[in-house]
XYZ file of N, CA and C in Angstrom:
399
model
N 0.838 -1.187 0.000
C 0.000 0.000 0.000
C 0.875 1.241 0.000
N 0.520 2.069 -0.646
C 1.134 3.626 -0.342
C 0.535 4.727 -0.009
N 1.100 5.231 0.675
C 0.303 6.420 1.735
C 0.670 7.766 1.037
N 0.386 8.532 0.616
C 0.339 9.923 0.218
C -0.199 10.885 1.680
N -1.191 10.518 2.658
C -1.272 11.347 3.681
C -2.234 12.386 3.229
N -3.247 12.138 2.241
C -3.747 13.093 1.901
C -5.450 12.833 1.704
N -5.493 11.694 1.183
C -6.917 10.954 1.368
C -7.179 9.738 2.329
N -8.172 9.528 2.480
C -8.274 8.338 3.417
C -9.070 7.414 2.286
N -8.529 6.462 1.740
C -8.679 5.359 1.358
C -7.732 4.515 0.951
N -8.230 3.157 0.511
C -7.406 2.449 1.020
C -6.169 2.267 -0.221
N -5.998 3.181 -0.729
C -4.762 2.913 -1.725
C -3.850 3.942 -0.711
N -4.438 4.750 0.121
C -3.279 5.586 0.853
C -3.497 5.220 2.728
N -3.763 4.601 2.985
C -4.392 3.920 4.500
C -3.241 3.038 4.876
N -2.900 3.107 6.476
C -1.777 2.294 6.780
C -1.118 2.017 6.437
N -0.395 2.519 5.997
C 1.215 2.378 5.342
C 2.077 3.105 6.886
N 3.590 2.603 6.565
C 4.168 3.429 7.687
C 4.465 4.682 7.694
N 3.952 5.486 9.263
C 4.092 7.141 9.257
C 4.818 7.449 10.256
N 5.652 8.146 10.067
C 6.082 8.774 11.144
C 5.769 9.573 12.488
N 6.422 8.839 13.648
C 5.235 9.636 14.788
C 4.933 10.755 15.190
N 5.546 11.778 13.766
C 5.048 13.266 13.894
C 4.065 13.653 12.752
N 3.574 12.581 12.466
C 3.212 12.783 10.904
C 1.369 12.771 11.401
N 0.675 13.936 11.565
C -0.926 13.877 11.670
C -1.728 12.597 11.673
N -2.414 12.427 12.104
C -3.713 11.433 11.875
C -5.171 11.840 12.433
N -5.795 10.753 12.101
C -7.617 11.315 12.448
C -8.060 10.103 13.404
N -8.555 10.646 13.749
C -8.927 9.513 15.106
C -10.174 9.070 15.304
N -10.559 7.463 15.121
C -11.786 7.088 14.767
C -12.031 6.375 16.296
N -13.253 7.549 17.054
C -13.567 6.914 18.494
C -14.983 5.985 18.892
N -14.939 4.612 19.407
C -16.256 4.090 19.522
C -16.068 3.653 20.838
N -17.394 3.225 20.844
C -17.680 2.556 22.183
C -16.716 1.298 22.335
N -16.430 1.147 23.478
C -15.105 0.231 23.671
C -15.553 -1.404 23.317
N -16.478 -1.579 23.782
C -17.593 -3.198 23.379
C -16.737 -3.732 21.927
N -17.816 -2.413 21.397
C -17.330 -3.071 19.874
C -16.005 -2.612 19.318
N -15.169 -1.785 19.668
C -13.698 -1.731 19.657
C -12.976 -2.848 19.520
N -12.887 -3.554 20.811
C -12.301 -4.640 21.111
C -12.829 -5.702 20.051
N -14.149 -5.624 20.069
C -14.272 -6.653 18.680
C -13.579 -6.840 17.450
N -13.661 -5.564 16.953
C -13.014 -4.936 16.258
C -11.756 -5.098 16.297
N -10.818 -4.892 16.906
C -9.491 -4.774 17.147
C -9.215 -6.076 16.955
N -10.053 -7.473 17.389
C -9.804 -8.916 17.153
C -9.915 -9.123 15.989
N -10.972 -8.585 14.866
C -11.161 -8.999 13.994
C -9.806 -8.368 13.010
N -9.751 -7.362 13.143
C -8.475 -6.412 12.474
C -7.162 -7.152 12.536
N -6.858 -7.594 14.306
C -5.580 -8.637 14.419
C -5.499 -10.008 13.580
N -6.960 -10.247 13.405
C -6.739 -11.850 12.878
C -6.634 -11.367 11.080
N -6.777 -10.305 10.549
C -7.214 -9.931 9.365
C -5.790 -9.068 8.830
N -4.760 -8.706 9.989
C -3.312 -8.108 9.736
C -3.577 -6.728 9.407
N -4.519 -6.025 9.926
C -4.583 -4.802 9.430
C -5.150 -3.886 10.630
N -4.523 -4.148 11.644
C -4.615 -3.123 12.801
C -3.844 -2.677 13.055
N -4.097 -0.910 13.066
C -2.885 0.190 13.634
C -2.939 0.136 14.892
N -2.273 1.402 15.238
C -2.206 2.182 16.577
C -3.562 2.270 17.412
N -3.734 1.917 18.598
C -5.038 2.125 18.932
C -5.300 2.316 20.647
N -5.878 3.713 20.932
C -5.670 4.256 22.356
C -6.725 3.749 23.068
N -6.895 3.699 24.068
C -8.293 3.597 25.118
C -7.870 4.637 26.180
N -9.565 5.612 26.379
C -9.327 5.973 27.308
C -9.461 5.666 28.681
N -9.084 6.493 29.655
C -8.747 5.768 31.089
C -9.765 5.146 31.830
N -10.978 5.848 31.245
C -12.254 4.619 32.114
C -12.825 3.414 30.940
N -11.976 3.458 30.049
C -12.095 2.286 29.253
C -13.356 1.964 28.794
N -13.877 3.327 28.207
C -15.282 3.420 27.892
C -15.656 3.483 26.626
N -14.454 3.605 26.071
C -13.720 4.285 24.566
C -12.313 3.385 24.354
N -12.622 3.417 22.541
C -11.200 3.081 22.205
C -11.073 4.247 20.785
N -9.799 4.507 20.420
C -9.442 5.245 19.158
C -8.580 4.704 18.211
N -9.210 4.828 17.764
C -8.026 3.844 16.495
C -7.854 5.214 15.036
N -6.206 5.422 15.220
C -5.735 6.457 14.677
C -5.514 5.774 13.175
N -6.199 6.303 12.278
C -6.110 6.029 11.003
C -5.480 8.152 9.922
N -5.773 7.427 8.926
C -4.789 8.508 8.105
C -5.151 9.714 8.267
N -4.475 10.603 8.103
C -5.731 12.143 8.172
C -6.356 12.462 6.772
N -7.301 12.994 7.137
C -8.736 12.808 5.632
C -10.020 11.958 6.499
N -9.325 11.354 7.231
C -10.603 10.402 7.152
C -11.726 11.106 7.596
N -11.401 11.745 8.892
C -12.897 12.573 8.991
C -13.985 13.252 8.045
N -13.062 14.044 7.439
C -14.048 14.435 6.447
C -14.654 13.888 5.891
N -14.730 12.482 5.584
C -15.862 11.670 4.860
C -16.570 10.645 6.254
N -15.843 10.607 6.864
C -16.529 9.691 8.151
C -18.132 9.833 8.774
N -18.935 8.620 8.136
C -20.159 8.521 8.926
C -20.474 7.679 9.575
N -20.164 7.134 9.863
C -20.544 5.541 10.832
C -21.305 5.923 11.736
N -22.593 5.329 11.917
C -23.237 5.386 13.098
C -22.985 4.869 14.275
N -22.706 5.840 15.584
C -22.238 5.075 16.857
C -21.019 5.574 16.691
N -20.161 6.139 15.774
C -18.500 6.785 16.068
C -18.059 7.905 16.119
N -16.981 7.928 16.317
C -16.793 9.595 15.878
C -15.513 9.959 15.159
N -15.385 10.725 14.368
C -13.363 10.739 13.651
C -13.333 12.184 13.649
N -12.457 12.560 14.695
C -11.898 13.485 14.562
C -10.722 13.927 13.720
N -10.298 15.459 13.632
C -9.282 15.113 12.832
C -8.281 16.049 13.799
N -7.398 15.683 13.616
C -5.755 15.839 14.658
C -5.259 16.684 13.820
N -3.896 16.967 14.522
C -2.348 17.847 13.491
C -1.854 16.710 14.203
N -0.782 17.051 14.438
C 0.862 16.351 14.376
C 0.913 15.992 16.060
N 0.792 14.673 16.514
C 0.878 14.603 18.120
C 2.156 14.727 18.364
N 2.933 15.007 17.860
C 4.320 14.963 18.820
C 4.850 13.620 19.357
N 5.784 13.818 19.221
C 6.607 12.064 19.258
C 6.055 11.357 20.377
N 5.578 10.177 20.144
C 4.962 9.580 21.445
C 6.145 7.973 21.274
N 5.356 7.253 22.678
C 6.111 6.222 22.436
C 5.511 4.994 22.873
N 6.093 3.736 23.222
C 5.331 2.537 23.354
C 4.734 2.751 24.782
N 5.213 3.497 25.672
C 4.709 3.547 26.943
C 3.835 4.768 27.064
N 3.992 6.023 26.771
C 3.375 7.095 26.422
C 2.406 7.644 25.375
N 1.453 7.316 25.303
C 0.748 8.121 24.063
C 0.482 9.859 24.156
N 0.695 10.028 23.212
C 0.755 11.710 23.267
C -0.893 12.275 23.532
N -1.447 11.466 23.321
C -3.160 12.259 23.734
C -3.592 11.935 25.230
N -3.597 13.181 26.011
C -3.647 12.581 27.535
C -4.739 12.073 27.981
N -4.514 11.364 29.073
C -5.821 10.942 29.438
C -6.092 9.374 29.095
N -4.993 8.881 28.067
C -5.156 7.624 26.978
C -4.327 6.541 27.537
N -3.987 5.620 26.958
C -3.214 4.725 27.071
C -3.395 3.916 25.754
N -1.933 3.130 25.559
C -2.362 2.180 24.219
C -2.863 0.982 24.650
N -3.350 0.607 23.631
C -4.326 -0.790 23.324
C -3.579 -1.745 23.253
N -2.947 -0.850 21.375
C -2.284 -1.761 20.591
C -1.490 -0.454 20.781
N 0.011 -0.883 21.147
C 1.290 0.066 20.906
C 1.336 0.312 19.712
N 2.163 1.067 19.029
C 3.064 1.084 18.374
C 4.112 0.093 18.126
N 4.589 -0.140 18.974
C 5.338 -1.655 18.337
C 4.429 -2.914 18.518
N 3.511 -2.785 18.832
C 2.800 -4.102 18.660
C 1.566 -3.985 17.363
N 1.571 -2.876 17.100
C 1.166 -2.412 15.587
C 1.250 -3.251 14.615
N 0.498 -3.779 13.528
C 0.830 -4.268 11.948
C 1.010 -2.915 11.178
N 0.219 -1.900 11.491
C 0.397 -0.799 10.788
C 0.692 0.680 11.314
N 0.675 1.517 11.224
C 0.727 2.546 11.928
C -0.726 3.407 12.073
N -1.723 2.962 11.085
C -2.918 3.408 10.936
C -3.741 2.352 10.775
N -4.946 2.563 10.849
C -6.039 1.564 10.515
C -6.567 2.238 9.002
N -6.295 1.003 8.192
C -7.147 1.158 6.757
C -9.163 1.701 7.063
N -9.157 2.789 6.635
C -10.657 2.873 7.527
C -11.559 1.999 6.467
N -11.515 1.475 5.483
C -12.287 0.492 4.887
C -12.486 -0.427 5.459
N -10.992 -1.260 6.244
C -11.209 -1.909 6.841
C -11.749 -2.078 8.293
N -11.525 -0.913 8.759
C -11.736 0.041 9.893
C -13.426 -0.461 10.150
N -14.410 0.272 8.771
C -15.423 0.396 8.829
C -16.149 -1.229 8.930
N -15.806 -2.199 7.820
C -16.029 -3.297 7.915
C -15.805 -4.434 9.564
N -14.405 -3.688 9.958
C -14.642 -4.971 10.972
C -15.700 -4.260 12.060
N -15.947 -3.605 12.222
C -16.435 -1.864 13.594
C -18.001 -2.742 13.056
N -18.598 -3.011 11.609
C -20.006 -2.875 11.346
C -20.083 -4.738 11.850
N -18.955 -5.475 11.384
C -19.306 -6.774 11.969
C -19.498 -7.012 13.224
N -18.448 -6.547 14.021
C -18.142 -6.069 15.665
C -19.508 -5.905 15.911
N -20.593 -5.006 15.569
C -21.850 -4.749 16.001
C -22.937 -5.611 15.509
N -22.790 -6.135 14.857
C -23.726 -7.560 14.331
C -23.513 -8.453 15.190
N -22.343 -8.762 15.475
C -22.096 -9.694 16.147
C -22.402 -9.315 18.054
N -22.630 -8.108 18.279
C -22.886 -7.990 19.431
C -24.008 -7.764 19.637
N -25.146 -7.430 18.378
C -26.282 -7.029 18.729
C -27.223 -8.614 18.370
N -26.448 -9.418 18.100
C -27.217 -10.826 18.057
C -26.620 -11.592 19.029
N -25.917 -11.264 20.109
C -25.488 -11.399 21.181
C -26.477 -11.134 22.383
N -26.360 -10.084 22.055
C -27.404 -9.419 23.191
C -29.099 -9.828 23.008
N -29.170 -10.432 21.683
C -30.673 -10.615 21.741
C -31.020 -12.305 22.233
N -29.970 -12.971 22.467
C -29.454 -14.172 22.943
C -29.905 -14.390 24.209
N -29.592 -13.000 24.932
C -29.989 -13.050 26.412
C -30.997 -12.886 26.824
């Protein structure tokens, strides 16, 4: 894949960026995060990805662009500048912690195609879960 840093799709999505290099930050409910994040690990295409401290939320930092087209129901994508060098123990957005480090990364971003696909299975799969009970 090659990243240009300028659109969010997937001919420019997760490729490697440098940890001063912007991104957009796609935030959901942590439930289906974690789903998500399994399905992404078993699928080789999970970036960087924060939770915040009451673990209510996860973010999964994909390319910058993405917001501007981002609709998913139930999320949110913000869009960032440049966090400033962070590291495997530190994430630069306070309040956070990583999920998935940086070195435990496949990518440095989440492909949001793929992003969107595992996030919409993640919720199928939890909302026929819940009707179980």
């Amino acid at each position: 894949m090659r990243d240009s840093g300028v659109k969010a799709n997937s001919a420019t999505a997760g490729a490697a960026r440098g940890p001063d290099e912007p991104c957009d930050l796609v935030t959901v409910p942590a439930r289906q995060g974690l789903d998500a994040v399994d399905l992404l690990r078993l699928r080789e295409g999970v970036g960087q990805v924060l939770h915040d401290g009451s673990c209510a939320t996860l973010g999964f930092l994909v390319p910058p662009g993405t917001a501007a087209a981002w609709d998913l129901p139930g999320s949110a994508c913000t869009q960032t500048y440049a966090p400033g060098s962070s590291t495997a123990n530190e994430p630069s957005v306070n309040g956070t912690g990583w999920l998935v480090p940086p070195v435990g990364a496949q990518l440095r971003t989440t492909e949001p195609a793929r992003l969107r696909a595992a996030l919409g299975e993640a919720a199928r799969t939890i909302e026929a879960v819940d009707r179980c009970r």
